[in-house]
PDB file of C-alpha atoms and ligand atoms in Angstrom:
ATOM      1  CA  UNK C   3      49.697-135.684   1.451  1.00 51.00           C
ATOM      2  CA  UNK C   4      48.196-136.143  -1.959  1.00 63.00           C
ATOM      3  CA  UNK C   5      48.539-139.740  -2.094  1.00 86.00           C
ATOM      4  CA  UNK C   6      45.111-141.240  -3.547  1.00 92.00           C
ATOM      5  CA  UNK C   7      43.021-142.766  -1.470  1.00 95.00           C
ATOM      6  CA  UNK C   8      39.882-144.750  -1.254  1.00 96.00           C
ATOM      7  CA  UNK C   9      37.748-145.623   1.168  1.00 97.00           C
ATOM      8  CA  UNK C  10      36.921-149.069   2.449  1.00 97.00           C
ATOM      9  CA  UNK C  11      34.046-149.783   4.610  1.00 97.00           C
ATOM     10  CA  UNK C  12      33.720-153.257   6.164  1.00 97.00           C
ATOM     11  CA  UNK C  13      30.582-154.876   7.445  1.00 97.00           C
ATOM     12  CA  UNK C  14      29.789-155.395  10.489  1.00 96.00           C
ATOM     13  CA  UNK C  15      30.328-159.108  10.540  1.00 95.00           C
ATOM     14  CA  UNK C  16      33.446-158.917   8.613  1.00 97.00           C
ATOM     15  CA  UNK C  17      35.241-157.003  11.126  1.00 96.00           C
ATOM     16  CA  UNK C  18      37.021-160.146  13.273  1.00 95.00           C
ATOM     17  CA  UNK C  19      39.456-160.337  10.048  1.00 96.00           C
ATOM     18  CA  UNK C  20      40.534-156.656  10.090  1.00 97.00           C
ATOM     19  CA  UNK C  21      43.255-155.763  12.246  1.00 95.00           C
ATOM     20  CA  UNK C  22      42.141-154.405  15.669  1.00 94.00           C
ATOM     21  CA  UNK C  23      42.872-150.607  15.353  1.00 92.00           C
ATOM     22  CA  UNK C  24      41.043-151.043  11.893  1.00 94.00           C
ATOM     23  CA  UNK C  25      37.791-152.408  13.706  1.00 93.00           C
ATOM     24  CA  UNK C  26      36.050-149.579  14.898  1.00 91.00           C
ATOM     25  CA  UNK C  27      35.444-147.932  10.755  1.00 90.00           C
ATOM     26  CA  UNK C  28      36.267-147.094   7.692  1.00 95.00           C
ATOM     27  CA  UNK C  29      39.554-147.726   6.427  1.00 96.00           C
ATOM     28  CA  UNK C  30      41.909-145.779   4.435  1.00 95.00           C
ATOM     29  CA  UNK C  31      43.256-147.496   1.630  1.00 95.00           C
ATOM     30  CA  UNK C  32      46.077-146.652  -1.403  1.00 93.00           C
ATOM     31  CA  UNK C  33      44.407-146.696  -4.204  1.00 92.00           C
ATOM     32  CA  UNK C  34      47.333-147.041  -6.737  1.00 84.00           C
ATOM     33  CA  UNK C  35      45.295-147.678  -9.760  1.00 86.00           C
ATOM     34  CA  UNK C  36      46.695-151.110 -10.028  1.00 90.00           C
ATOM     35  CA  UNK C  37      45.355-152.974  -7.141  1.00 93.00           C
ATOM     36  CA  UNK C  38      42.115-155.016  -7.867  1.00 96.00           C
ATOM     37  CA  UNK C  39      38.612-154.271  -5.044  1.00 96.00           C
ATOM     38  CA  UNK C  40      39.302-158.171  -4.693  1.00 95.00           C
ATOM     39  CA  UNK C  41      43.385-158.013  -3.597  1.00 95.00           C
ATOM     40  CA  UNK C  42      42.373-154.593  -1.527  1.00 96.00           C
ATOM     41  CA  UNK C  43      39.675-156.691   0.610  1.00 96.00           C
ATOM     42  CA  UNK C  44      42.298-159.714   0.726  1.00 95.00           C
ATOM     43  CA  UNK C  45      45.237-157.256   2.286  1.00 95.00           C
ATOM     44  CA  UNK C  46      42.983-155.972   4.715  1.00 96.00           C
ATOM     45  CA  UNK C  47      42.521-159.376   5.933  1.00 96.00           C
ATOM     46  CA  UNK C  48      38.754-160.344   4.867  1.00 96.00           C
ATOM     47  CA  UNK C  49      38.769-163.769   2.926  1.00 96.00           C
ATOM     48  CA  UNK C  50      36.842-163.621  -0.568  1.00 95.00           C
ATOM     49  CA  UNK C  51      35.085-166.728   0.755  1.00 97.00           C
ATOM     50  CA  UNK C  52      33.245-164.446   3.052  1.00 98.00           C
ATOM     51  CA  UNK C  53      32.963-160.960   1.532  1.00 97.00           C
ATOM     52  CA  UNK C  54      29.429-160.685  -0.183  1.00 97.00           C
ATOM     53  CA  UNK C  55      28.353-157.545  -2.328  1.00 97.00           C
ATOM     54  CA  UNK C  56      30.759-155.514  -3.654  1.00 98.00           C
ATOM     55  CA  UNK C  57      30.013-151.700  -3.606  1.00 98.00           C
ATOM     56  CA  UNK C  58      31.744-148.457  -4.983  1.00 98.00           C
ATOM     57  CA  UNK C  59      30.426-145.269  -4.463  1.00 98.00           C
ATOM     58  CA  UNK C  60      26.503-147.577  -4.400  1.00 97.00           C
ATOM     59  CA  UNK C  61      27.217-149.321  -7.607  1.00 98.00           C
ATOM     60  CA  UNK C  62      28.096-152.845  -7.865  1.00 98.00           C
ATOM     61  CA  UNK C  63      31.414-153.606  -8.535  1.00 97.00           C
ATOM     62  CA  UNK C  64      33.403-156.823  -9.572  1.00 96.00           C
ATOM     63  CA  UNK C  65      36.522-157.959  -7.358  1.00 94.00           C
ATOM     64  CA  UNK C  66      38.406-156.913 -10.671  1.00 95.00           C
ATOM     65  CA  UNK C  67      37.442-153.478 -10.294  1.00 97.00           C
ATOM     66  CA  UNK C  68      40.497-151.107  -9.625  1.00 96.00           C
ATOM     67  CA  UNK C  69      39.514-148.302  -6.926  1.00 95.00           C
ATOM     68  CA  UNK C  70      40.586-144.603  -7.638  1.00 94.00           C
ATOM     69  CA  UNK C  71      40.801-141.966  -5.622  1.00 95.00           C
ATOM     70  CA  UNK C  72      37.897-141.019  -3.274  1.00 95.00           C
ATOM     71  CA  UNK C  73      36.359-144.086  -4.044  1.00 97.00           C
ATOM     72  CA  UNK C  74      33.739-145.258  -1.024  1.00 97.00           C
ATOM     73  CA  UNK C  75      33.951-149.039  -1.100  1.00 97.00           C
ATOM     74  CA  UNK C  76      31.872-150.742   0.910  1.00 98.00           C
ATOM     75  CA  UNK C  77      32.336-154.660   0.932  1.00 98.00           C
ATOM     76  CA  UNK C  78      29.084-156.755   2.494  1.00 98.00           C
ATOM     77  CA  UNK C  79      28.908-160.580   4.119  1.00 98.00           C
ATOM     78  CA  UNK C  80      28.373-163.337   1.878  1.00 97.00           C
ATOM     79  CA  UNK C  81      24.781-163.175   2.372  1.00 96.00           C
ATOM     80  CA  UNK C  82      23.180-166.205   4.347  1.00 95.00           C
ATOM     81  CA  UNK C  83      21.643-168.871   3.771  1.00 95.00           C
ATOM     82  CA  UNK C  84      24.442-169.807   1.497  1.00 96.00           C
ATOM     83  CA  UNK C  85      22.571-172.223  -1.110  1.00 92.00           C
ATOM     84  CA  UNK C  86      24.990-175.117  -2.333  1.00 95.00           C
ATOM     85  CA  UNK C  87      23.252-177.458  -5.057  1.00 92.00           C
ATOM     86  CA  UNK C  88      24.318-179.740  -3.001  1.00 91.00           C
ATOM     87  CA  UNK C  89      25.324-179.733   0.720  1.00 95.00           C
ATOM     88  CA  UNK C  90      29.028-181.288   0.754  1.00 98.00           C
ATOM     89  CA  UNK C  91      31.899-180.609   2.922  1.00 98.00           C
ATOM     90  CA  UNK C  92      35.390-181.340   3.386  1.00 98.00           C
ATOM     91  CA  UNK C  93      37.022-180.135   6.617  1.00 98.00           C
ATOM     92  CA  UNK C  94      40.310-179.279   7.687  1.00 97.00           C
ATOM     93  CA  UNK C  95      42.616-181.320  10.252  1.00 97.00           C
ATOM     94  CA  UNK C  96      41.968-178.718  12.928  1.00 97.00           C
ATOM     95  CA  UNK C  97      37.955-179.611  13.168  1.00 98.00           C
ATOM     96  CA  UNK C  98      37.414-183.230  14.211  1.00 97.00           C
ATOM     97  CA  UNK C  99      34.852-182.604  16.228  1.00 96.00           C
ATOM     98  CA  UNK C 100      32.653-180.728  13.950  1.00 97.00           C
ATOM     99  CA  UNK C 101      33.498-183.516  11.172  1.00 97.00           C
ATOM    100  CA  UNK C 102      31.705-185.743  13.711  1.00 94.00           C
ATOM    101  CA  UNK C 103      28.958-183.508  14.908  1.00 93.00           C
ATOM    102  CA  UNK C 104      27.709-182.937  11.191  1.00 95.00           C
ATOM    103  CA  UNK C 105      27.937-185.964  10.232  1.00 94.00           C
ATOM    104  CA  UNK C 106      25.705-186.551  13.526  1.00 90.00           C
ATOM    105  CA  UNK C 107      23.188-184.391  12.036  1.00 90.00           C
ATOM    106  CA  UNK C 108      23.675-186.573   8.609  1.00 93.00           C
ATOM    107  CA  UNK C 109      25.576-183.899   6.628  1.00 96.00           C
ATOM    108  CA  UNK C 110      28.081-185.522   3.882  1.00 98.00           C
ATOM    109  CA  UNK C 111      31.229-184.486   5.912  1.00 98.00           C
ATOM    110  CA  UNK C 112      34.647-186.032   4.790  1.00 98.00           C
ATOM    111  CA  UNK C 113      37.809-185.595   7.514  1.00 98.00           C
ATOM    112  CA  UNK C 114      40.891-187.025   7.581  1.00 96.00           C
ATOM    113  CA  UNK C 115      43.131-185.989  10.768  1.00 95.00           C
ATOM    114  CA  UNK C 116      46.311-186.408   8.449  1.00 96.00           C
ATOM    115  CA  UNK C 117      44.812-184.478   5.359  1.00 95.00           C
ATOM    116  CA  UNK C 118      47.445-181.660   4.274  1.00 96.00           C
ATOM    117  CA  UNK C 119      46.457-178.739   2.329  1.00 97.00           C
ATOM    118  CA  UNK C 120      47.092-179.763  -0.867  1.00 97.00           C
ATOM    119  CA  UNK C 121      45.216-182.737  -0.335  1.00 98.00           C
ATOM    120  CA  UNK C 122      42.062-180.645   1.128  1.00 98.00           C
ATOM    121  CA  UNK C 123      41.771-178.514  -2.141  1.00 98.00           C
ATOM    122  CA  UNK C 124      42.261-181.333  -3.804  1.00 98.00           C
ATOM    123  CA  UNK C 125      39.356-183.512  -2.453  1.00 98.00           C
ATOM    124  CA  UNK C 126      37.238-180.056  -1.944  1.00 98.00           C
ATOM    125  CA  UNK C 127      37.573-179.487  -5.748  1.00 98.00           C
ATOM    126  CA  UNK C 128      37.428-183.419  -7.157  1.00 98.00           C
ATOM    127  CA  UNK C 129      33.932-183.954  -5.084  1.00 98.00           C
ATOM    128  CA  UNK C 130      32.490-180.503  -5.372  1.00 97.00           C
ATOM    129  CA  UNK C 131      32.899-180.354  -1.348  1.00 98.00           C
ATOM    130  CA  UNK C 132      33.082-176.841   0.611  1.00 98.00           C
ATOM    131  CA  UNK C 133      36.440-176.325   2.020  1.00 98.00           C
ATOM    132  CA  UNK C 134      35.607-175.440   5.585  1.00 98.00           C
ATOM    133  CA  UNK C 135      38.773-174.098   7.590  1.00 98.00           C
ATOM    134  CA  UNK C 136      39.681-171.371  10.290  1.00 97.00           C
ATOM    135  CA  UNK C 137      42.685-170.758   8.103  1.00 97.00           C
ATOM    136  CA  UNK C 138      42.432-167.599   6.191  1.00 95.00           C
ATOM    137  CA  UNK C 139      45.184-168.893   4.079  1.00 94.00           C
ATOM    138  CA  UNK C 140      44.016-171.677   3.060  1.00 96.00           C
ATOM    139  CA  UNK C 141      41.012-169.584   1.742  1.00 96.00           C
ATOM    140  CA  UNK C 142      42.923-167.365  -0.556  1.00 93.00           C
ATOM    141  CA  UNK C 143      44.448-170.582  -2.343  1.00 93.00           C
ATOM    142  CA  UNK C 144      43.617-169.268  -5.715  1.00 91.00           C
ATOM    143  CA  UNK C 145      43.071-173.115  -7.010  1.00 94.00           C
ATOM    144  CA  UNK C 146      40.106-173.533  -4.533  1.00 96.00           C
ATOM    145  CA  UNK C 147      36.614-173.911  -5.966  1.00 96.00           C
ATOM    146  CA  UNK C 148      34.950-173.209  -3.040  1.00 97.00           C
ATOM    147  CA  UNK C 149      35.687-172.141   0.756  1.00 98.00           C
ATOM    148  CA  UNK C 150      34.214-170.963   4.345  1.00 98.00           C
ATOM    149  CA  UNK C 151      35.574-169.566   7.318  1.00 98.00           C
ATOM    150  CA  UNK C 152      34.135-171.426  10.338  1.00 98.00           C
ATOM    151  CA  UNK C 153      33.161-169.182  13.102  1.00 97.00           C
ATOM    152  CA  UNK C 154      33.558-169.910  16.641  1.00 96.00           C
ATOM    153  CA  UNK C 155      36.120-171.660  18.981  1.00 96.00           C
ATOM    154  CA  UNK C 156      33.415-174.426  20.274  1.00 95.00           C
ATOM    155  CA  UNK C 157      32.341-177.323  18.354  1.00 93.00           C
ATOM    156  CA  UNK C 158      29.287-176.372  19.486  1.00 89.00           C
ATOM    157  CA  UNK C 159      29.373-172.942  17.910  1.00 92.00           C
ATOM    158  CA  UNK C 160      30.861-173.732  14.740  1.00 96.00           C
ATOM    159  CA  UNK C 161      28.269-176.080  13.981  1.00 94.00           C
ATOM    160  CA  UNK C 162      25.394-173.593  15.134  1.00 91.00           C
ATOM    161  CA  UNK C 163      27.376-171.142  12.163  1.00 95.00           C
ATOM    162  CA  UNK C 164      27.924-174.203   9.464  1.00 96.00           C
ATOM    163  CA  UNK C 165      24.194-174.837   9.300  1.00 93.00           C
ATOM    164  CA  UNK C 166      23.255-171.370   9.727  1.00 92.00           C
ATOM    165  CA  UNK C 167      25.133-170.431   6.981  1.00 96.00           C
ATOM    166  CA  UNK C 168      24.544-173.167   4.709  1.00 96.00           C
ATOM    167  CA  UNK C 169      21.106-174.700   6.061  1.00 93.00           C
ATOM    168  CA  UNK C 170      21.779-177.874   4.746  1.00 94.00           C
ATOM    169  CA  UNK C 171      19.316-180.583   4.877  1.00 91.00           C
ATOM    170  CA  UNK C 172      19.535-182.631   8.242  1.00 89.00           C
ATOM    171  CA  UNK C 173      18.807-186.204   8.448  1.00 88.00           C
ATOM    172  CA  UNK C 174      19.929-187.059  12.055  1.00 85.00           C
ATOM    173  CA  UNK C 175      21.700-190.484  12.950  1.00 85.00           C
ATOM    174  CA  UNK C 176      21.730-191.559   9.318  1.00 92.00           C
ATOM    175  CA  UNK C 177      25.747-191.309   8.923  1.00 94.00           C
ATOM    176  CA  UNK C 178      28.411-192.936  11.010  1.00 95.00           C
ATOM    177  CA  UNK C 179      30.610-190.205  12.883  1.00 93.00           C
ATOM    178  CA  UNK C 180      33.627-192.097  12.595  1.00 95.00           C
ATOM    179  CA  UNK C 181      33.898-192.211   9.057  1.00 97.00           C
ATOM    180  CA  UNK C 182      31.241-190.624   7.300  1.00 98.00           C
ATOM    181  CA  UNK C 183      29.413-193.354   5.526  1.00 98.00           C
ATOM    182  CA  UNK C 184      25.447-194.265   5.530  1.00 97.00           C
ATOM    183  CA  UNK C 185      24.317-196.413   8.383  1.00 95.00           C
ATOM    184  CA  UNK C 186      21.068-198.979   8.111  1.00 95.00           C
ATOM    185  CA  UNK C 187      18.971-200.498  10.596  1.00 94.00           C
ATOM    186  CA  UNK C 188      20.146-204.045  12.081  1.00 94.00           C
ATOM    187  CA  UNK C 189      18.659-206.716  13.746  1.00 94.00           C
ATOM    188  CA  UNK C 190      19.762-206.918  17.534  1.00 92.00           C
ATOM    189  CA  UNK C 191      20.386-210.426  16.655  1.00 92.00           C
ATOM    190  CA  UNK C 192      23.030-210.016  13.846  1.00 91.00           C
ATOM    191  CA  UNK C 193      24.927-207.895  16.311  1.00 90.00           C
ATOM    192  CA  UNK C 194      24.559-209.334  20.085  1.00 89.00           C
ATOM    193  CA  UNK C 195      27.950-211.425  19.983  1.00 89.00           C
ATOM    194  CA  UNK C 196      29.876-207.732  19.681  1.00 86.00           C
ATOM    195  CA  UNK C 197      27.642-206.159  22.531  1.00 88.00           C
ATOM    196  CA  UNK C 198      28.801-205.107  26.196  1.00 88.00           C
ATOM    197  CA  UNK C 199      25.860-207.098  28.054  1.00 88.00           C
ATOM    198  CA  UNK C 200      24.894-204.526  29.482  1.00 86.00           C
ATOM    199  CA  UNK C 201      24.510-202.498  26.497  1.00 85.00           C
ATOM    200  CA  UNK C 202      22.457-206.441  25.588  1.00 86.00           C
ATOM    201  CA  UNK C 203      20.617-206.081  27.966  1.00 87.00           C
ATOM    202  CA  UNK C 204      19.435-202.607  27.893  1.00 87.00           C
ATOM    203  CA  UNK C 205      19.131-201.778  23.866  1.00 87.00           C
ATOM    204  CA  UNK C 206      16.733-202.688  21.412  1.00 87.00           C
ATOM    205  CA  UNK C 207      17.327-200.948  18.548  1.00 88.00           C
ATOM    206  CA  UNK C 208      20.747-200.734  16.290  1.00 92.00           C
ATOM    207  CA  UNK C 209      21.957-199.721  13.421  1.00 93.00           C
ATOM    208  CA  UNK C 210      25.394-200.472  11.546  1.00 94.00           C
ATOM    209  CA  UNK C 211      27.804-198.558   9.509  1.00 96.00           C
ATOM    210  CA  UNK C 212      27.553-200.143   5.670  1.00 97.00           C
ATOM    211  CA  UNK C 213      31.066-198.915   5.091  1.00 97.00           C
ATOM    212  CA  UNK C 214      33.215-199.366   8.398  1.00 96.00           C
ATOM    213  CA  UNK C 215      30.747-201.830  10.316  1.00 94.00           C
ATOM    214  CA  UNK C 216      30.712-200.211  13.338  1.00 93.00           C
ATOM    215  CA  UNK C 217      27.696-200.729  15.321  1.00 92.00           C
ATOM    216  CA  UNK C 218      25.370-197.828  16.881  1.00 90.00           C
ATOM    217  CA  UNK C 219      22.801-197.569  19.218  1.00 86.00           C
ATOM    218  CA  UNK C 220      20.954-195.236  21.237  1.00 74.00           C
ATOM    219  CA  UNK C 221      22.398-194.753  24.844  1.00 67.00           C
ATOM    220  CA  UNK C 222      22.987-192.174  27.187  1.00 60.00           C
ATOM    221  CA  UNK C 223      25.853-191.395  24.926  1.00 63.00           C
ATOM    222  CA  UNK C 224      23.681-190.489  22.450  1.00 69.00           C
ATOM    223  CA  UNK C 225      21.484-188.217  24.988  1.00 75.00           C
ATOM    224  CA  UNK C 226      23.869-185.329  25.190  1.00 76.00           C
ATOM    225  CA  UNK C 227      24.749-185.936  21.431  1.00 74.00           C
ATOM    226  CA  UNK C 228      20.969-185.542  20.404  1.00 77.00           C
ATOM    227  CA  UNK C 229      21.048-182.466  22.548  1.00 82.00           C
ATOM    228  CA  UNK C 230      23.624-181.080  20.613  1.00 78.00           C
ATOM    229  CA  UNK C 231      22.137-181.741  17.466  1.00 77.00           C
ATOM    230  CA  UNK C 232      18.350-180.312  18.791  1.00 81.00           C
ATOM    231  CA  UNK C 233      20.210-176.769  20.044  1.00 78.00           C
ATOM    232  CA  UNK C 234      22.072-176.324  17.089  1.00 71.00           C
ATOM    233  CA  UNK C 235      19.337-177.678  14.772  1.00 72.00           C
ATOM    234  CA  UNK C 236      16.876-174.441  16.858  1.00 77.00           C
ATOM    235  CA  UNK C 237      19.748-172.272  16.748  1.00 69.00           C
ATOM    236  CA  UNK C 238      19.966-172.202  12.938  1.00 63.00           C
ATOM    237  CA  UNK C 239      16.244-171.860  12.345  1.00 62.00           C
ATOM    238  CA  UNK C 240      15.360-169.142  15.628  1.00 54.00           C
ATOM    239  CA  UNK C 241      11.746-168.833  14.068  1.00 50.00           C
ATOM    240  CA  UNK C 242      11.403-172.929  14.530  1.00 42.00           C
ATOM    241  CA  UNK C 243      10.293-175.041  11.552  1.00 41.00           C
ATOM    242  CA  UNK C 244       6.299-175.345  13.034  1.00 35.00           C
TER     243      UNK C 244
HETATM  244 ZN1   ZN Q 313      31.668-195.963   9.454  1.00 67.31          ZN
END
């Protein structure tokens, strides 16, 4: 039993990607000499994306760094807010309705619901967008500039964690869910012939996608939507904005 070893200590937060009997602590790892801090935190499950500080034995280490034996590794969260010069995301096929609820809150959000993965890391690195996915492979695709792992099963959580993690600037009902692209004030008159009459009868004030044309206004529809937007919007800053 004189293999070397080093040990690996995971944060807290970090601990949903280890495997369940490696949850509760630190965790034993080989340390050949040839495997890199960065493949050592990969094989136990814990994307780059979202490991933070590096740390052997206190010191700061890079993900090149080759543990030896005894080594205490300790690997942190990527620490939050996550700054981004700018605020940009492309999403994965698997998160439509977040696509829609960010774009709610006017975050640049593109989604396509036929996108493959090639395509994603493609886009992601072209436009300088953050690759957000619950697929931890996807994250390790070496030729990605830039990932996250979405936390959270509900659209509603994963949007509280998006803009808690990246606070991105909110400008609410200035993008059109369906496709992303700016929306600008319009005359009731200009679009009355598409209207429902009730809808006619009952709305004063529109506004119009400029790049698919589809028409907006504020109903009871957009109620619960606002709601959604207003919790997740206190959620991500708990000590308010006043
Ligand atoms: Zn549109």
């Amino acid at each position: 039993m004189n293999q070397a070893q080093a040990v690996v200590i995971v944060a807290a937060e970090l601990r949903l990607f280890l495997r369940p009997g490696r949850r509760g602590g630190p965790v034993a790892v080989a340390a050949d000499g040839t495997s890199s801090l960065g493949h050592v935190v990969e094989s136990l499950g814990v994307p780059l994306t979202e490991a933070g500080r590096l740390l052997v034995n206190g010191e700061l280490a890079a993900p090149g760094y080759r543990p030896r034996n005894s080594d205490v590794v300790r690997v942190e969260a990527v620490r939050r807010p996550q700054r981004l010069t700018s605020a940009r995301f492309v999403l994965d096929v698997h998160l439509g309705t977040l696509a829609r609820r960010l774009r709610l809150a006017g975050v640049d959000t593109a989604y396509a619901n036929d996108a493959g993965d090639d395509a994603l890391i493609e886009q992601a690195n072209a436009e300088r967008r953050v690759l957000l996915t619950q697929d931890r492979v996807l994250l390790r695709r070496r030729a990605l500039w830039l990932g996250a792992y979405v936390r959270g099963a509900r659209p509603d959580d994963q949007l509280r964690d998006v803009l808690d993690r990246f606070k991105p600037p909110l400008a609410p009902w200035t993008r059109c869910p369906a496709c992303n692209g700016p929306l600008s004030p319009v005359a009731k008159a200009a679009v009355a012939p598409m209207l429902p009459p009730g809808t006619r009868r009952t709305y004063q004030t529109f506004s119009r996608c400029r790049t698919c044309g589809q028409v907006y206004w504020h109903g009871a529809h957009a109620k619960r939507l606002e709601q959604i937007i207003d919790s997740a919007v206190r959620a991500a800053s708990p000590r308010g904005n006043r």
